[in-house]
mmCIF file with all atom_site columns, C-alpha atoms in Angstrom:
data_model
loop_
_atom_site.group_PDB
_atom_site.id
_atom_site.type_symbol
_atom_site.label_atom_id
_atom_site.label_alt_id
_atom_site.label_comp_id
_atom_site.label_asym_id
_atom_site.label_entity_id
_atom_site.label_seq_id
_atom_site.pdbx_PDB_ins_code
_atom_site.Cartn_x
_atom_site.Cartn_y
_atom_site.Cartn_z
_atom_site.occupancy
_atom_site.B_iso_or_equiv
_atom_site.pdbx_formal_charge
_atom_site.auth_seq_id
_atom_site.auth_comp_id
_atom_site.auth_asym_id
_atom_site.auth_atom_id
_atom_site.pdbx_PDB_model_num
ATOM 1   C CA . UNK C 1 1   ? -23.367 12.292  -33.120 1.00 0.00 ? 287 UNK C CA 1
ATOM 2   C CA . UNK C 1 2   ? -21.384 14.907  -30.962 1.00 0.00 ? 288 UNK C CA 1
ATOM 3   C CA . UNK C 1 3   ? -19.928 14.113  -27.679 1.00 0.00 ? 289 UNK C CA 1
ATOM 4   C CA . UNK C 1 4   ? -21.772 15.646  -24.920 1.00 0.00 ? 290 UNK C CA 1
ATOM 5   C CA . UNK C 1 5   ? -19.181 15.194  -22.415 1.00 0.00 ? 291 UNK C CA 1
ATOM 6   C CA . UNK C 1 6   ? -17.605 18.633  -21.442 1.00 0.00 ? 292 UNK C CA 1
ATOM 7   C CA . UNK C 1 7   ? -13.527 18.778  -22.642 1.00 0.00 ? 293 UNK C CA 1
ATOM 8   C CA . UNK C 1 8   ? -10.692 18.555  -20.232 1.00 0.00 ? 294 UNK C CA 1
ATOM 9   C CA . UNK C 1 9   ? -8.927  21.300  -20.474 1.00 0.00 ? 295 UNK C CA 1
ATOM 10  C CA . UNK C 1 10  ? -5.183  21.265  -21.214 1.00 0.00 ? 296 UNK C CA 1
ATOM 11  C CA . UNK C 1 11  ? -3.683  22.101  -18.250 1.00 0.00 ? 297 UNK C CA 1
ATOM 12  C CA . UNK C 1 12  ? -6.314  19.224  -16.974 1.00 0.00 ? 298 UNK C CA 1
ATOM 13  C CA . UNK C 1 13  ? -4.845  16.681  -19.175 1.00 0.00 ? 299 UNK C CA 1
ATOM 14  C CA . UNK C 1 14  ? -1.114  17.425  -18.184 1.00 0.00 ? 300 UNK C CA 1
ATOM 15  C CA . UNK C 1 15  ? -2.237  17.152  -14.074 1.00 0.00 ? 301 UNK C CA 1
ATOM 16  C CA . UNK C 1 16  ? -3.531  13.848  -14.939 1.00 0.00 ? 302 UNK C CA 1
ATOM 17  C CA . UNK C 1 17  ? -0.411  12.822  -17.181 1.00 0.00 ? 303 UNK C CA 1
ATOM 18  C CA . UNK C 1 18  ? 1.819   13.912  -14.379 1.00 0.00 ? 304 UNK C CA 1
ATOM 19  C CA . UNK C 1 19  ? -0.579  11.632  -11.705 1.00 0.00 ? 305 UNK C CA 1
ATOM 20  C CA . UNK C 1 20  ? -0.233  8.842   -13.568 1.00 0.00 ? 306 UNK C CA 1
ATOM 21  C CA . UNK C 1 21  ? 3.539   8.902   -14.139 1.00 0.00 ? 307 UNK C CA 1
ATOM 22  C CA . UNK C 1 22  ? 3.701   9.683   -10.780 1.00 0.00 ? 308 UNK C CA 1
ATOM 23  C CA . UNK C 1 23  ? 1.718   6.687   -9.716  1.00 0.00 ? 309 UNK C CA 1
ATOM 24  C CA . UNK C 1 24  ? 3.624   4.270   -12.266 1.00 0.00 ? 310 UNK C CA 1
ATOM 25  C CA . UNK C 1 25  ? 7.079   5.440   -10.761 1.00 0.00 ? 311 UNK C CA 1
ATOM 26  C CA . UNK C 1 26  ? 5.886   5.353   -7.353  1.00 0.00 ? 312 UNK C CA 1
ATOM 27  C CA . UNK C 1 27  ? 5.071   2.233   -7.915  1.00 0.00 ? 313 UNK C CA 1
ATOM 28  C CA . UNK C 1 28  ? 7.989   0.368   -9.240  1.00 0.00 ? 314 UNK C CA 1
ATOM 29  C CA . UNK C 1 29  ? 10.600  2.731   -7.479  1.00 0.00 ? 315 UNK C CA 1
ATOM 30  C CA . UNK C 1 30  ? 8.996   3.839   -3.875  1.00 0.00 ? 316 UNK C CA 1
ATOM 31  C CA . UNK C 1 31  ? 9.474   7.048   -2.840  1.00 0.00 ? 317 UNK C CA 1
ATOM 32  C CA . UNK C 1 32  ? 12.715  7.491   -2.357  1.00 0.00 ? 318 UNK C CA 1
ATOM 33  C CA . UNK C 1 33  ? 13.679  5.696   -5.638  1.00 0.00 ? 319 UNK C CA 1
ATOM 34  C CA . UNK C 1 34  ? 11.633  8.282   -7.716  1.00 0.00 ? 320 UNK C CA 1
ATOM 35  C CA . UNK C 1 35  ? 12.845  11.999  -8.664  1.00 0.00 ? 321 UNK C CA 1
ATOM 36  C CA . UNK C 1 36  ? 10.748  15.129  -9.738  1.00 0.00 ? 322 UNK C CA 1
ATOM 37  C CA . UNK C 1 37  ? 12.949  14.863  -13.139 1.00 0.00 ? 323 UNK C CA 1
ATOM 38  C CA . UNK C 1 38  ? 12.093  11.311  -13.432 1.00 0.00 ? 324 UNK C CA 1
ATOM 39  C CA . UNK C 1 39  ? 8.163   11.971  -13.247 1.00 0.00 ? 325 UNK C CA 1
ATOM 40  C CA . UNK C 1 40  ? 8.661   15.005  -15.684 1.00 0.00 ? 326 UNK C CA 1
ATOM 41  C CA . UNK C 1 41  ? 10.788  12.381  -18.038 1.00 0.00 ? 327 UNK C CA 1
ATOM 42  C CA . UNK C 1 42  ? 7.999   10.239  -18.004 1.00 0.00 ? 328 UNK C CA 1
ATOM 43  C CA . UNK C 1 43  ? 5.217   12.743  -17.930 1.00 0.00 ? 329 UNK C CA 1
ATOM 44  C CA . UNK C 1 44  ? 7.088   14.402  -21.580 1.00 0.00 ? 330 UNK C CA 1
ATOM 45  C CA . UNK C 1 45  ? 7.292   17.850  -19.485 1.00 0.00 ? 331 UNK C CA 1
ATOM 46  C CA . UNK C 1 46  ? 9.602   19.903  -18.105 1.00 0.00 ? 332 UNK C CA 1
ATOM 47  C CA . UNK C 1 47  ? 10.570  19.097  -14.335 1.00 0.00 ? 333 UNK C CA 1
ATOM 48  C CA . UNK C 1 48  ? 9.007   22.910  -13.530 1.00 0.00 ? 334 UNK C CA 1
ATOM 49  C CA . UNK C 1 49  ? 5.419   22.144  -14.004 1.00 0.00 ? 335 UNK C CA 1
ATOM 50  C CA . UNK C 1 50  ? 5.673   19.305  -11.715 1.00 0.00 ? 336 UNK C CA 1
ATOM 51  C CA . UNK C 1 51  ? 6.289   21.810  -9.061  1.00 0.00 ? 337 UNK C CA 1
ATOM 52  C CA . UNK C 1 52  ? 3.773   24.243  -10.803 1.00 0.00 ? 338 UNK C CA 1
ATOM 53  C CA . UNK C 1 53  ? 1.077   21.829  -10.871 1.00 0.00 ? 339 UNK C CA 1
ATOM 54  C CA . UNK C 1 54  ? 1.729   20.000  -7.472  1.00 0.00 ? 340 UNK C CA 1
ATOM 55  C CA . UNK C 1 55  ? 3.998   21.899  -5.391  1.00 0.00 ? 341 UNK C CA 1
ATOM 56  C CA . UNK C 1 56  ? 6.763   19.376  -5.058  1.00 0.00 ? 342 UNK C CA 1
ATOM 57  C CA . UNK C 1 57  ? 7.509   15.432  -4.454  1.00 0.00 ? 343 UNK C CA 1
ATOM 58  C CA . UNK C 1 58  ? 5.688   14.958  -1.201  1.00 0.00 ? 344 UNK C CA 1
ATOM 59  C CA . UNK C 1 59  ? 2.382   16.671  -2.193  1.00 0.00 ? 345 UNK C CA 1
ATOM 60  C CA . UNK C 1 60  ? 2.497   14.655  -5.391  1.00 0.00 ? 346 UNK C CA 1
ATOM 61  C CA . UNK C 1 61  ? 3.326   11.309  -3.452  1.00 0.00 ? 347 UNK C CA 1
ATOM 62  C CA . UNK C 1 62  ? 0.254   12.468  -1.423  1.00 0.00 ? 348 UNK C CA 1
ATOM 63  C CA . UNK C 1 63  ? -2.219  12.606  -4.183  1.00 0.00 ? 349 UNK C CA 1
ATOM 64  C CA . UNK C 1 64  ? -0.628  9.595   -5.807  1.00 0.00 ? 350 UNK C CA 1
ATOM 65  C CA . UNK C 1 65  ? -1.298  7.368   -2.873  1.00 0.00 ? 351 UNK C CA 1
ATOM 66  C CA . UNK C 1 66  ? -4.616  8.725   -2.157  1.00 0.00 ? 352 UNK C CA 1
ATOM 67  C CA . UNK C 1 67  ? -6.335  5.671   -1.117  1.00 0.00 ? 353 UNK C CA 1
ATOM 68  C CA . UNK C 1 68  ? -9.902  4.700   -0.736  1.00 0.00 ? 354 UNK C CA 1
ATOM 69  C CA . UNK C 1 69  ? -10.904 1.280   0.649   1.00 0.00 ? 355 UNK C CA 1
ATOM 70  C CA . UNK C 1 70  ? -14.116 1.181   0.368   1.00 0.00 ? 356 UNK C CA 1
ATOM 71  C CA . UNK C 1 71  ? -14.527 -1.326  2.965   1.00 0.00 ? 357 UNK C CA 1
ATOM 72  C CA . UNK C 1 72  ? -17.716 -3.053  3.132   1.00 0.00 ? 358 UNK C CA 1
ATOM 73  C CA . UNK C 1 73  ? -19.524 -2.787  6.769   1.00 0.00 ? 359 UNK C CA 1
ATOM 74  C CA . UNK C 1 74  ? -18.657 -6.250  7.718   1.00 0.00 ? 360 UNK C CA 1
ATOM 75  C CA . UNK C 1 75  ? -21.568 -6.187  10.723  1.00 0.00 ? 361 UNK C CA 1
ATOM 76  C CA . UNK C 1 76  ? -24.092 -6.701  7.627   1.00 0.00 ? 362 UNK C CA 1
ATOM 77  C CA . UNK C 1 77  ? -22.714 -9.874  7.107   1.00 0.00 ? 363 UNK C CA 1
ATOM 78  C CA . UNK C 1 78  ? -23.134 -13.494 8.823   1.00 0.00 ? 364 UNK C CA 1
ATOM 79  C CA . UNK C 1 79  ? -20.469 -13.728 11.508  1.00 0.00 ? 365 UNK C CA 1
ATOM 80  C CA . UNK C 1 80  ? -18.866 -16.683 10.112  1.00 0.00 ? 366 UNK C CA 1
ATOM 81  C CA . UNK C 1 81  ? -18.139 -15.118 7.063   1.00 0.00 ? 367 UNK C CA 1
ATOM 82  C CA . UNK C 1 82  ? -16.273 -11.964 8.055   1.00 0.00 ? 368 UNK C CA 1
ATOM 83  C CA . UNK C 1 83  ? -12.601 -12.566 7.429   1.00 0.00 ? 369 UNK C CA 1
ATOM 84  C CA . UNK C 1 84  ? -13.114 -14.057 4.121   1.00 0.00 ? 370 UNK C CA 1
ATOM 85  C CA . UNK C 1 85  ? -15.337 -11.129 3.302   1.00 0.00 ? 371 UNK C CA 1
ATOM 86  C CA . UNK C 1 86  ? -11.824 -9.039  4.047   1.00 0.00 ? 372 UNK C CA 1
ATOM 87  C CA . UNK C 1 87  ? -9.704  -10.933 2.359   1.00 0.00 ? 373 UNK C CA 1
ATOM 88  C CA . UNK C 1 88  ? -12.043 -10.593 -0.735  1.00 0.00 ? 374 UNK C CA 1
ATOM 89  C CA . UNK C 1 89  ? -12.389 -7.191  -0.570  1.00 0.00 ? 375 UNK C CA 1
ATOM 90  C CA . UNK C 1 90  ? -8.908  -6.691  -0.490  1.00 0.00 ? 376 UNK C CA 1
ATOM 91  C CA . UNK C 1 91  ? -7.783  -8.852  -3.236  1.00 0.00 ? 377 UNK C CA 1
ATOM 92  C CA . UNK C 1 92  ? -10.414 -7.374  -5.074  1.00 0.00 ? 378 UNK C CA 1
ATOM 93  C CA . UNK C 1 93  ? -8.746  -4.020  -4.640  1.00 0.00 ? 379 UNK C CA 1
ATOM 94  C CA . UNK C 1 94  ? -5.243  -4.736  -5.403  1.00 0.00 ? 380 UNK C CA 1
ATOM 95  C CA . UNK C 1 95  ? -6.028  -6.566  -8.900  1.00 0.00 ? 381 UNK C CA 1
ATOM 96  C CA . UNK C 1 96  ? -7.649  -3.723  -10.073 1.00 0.00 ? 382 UNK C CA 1
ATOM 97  C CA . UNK C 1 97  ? -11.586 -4.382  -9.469  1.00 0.00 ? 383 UNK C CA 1
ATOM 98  C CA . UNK C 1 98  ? -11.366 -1.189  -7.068  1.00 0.00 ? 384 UNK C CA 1
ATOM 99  C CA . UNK C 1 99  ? -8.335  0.730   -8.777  1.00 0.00 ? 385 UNK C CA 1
ATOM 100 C CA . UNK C 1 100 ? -5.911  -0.164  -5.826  1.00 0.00 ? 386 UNK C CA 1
ATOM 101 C CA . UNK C 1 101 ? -2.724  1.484   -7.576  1.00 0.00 ? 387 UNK C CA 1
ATOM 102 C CA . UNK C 1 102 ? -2.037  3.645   -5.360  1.00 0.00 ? 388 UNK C CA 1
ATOM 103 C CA . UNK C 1 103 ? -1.745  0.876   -2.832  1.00 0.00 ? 389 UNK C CA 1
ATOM 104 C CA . UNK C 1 104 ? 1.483   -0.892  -3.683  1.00 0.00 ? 390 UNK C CA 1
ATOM 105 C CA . UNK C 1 105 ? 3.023   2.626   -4.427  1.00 0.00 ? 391 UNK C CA 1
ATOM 106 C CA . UNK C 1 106 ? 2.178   3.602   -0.277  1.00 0.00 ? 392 UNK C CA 1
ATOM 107 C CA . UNK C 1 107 ? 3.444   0.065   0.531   1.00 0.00 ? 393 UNK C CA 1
ATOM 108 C CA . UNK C 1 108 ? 6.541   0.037   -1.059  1.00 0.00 ? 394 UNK C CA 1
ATOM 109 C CA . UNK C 1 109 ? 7.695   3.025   -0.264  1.00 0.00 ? 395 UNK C CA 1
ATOM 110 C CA . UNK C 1 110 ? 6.328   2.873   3.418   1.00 0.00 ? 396 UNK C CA 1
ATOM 111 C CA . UNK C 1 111 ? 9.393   0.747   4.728   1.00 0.00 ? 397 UNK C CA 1
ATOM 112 C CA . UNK C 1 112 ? 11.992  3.271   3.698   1.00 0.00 ? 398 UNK C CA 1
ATOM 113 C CA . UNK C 1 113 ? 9.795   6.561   3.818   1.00 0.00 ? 399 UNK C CA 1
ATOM 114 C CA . UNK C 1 114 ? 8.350   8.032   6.757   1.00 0.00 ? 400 UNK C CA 1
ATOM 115 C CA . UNK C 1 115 ? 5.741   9.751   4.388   1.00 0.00 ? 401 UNK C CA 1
ATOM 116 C CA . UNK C 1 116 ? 4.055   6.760   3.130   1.00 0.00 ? 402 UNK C CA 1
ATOM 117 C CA . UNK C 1 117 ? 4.502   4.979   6.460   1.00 0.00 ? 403 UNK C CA 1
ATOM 118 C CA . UNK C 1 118 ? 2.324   7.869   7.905   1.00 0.00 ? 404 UNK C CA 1
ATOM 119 C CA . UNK C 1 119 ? 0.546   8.001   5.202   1.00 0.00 ? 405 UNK C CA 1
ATOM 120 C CA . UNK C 1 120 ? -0.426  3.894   5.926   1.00 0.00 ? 406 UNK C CA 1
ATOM 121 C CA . UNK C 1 121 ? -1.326  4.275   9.596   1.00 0.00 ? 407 UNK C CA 1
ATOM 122 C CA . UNK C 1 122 ? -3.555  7.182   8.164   1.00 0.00 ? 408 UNK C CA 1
ATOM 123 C CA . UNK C 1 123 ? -5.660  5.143   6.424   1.00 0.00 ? 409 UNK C CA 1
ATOM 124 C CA . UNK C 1 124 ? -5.216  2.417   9.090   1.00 0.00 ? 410 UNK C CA 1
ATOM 125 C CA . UNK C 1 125 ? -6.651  4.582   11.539  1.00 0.00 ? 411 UNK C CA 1
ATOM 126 C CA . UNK C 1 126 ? -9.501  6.073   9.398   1.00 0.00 ? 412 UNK C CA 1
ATOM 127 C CA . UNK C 1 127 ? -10.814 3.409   7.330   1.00 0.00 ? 413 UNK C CA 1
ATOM 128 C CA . UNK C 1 128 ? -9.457  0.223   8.730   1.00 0.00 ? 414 UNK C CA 1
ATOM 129 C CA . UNK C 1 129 ? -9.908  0.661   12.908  1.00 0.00 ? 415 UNK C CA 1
ATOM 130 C CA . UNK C 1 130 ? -13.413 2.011   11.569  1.00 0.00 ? 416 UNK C CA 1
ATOM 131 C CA . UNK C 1 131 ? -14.276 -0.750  10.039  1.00 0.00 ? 417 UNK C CA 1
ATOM 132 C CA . UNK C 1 132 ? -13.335 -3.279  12.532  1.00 0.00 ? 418 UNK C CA 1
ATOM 133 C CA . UNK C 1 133 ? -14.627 -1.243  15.656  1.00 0.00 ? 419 UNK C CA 1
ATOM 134 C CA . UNK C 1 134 ? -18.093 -2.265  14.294  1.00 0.00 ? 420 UNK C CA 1
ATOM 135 C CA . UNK C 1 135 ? -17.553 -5.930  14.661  1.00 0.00 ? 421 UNK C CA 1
ATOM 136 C CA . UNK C 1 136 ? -14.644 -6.165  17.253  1.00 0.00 ? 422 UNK C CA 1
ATOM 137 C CA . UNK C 1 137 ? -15.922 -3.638  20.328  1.00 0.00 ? 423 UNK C CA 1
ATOM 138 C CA . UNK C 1 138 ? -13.266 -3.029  22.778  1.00 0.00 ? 424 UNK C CA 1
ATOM 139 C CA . UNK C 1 139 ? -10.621 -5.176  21.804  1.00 0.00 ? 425 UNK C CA 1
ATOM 140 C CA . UNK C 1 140 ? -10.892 -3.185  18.261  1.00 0.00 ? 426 UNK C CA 1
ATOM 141 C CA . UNK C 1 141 ? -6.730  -1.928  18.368  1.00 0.00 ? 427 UNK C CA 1
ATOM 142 C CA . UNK C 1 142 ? -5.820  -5.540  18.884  1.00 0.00 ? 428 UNK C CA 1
ATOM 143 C CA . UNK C 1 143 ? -8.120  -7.230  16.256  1.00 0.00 ? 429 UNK C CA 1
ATOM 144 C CA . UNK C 1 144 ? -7.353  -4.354  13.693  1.00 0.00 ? 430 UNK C CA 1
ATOM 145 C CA . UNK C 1 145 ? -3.767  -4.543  13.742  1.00 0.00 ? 431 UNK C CA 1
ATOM 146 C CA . UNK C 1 146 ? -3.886  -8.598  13.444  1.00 0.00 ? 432 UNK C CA 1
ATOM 147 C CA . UNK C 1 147 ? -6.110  -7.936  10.364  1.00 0.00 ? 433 UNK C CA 1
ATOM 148 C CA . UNK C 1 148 ? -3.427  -5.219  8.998   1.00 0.00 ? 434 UNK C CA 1
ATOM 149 C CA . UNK C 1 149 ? -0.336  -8.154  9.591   1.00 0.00 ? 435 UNK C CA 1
ATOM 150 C CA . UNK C 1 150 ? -2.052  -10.168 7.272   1.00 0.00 ? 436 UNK C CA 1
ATOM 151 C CA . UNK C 1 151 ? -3.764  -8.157  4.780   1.00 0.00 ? 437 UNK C CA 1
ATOM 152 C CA . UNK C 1 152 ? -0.475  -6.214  4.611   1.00 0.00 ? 438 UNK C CA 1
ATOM 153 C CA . UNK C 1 153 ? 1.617   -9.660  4.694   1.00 0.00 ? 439 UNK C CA 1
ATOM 154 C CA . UNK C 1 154 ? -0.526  -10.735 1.564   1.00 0.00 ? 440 UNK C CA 1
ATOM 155 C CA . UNK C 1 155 ? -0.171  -7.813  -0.138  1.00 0.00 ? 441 UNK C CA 1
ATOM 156 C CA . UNK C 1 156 ? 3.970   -7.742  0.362   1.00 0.00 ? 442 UNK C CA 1
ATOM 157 C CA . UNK C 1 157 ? 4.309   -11.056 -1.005  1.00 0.00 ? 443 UNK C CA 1
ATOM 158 C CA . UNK C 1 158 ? 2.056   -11.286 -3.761  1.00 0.00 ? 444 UNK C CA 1
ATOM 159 C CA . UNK C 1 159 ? 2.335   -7.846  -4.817  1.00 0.00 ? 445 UNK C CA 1
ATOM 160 C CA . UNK C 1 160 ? 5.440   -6.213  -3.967  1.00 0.00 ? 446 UNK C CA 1
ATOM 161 C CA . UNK C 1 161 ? 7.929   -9.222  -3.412  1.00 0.00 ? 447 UNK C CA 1
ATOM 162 C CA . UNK C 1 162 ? 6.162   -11.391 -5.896  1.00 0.00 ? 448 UNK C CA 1
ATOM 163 C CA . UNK C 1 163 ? 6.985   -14.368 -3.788  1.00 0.00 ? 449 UNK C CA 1
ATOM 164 C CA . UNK C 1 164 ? 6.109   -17.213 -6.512  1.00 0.00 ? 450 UNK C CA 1
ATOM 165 C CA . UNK C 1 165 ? 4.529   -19.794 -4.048  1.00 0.00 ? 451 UNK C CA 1
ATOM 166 C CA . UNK C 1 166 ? 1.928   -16.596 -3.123  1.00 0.00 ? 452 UNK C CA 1
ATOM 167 C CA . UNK C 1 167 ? 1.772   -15.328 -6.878  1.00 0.00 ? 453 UNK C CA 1
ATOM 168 C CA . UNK C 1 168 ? 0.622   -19.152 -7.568  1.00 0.00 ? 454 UNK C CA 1
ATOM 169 C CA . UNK C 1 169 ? -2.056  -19.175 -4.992  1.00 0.00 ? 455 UNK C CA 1
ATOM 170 C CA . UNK C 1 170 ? -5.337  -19.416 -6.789  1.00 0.00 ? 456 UNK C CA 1
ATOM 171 C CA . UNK C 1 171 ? -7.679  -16.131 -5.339  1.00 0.00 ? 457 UNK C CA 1
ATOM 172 C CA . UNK C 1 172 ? -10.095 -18.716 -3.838  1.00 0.00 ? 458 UNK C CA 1
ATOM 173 C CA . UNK C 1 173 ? -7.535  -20.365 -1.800  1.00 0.00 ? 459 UNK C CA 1
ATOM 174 C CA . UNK C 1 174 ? -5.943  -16.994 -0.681  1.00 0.00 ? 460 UNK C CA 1
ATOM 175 C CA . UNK C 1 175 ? -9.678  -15.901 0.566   1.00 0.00 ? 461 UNK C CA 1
ATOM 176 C CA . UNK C 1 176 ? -10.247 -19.013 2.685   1.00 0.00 ? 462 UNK C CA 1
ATOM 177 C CA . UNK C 1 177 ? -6.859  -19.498 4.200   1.00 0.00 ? 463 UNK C CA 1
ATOM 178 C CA . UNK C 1 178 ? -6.490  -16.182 4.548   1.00 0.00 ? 464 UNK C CA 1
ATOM 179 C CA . UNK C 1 179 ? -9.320  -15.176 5.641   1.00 0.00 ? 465 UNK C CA 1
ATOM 180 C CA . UNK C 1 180 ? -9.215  -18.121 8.154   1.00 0.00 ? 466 UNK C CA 1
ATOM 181 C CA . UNK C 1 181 ? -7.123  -16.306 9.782   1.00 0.00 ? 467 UNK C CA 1
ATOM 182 C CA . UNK C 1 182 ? -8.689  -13.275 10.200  1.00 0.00 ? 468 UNK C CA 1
ATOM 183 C CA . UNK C 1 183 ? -11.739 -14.789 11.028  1.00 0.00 ? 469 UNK C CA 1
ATOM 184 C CA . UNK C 1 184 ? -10.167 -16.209 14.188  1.00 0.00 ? 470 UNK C CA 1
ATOM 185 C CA . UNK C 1 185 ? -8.768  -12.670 15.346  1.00 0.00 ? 471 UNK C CA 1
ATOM 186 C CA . UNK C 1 186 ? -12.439 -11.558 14.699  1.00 0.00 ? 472 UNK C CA 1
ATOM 187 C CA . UNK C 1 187 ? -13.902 -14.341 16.758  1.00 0.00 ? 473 UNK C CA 1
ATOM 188 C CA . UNK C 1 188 ? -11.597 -13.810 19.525  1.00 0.00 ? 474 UNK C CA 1
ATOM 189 C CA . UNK C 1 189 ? -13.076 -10.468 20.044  1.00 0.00 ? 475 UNK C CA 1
ATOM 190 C CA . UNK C 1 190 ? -16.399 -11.505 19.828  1.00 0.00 ? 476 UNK C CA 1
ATOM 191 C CA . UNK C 1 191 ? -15.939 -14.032 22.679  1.00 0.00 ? 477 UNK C CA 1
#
């Protein structure tokens, strides 16, 4: 039985090789950690088609920490069960259920990289704020920057820091504690 699936063409295959290393180094380096040469090492290509295929570092970092949350409309959901809903979400996201790579790589480089820290209020201001505006109403700035300290805060620890206490944490217990939390910022708004 042949494939039906059309082929990806070669130079395709070596954008996507050159994502990924990008995305890997990104990841464990930051931003400023990472080099066009050390993508290129790790892609097996010359440091040229790095720049042929993406222009340079910056518009690679771009596309490497494209990020989608796919946040779920939280005013479908009973009121009591908001911030846990979050906090699930989220942890789904980072450990892979939503392909959240390109999440630590805009984290960790966002403390030392104005770049990712741009690109981070970005997606704060289009998907998160968003997101929260339909629950919160006008206190929605306020509400959706508590969220961000402790999604964020989670994320740091578990994921980038690897904090062991936070590493330990069983998912369930992150998503009630956690999302206590947020809850309470959520139903201070709603008040």
């Amino acid at each position: 039985m042949r494939d039906s699936r059309p082929r990806k063409s070669k130079s395709d295959r070596t954008r996507e090789t050159i994502l990924e290393a990008a995305r890997t180094l990104f990841a464990e380096k930051g931003y400023d950690g990472t080099t066009v040469r050390d993508i290129a090492t790790a892609a097996n290509i010359d440091p040229a088609m790095v720049i042929r295929y993406f222009g340079g570092k910056e518009t690679l970092f771009a596309r490497a920490a494209d990020i989608d949350l796919r946040l779920p409309d939280l005013s479908d959901l009973p009121a009591p069960s908001m911030g846990e809903a979050l906090v699930r979400h989220f942890l789904s996201v980072w450990e892979g259920d939503g392909g959240g790579s390109a999440l630590p790589i805009a984290l960790r480089s966002a403390a030392v990289n104005e770049l990712a820290a741009e690109r981070l209020r970005e997606i704060f201001a289009t998907q998160v704020a968003p997101a929260i505006a339909r629950i919160a109403g006008p206190d929605t700035p306020a509400v959706a920057g508590l969220v961000a300290t402790q999604i964020l805060g989670l994320a740091f620890t578990r994921y980038v820091l690897k904090l062991p206490p936070v590493v330990a944490l069983p998912r369930e217990r992150l998503v009630t504690d956690v999302g206590r939390a947020i809850q309470g910022y959520i139903d201070g708004a709603r008040r």
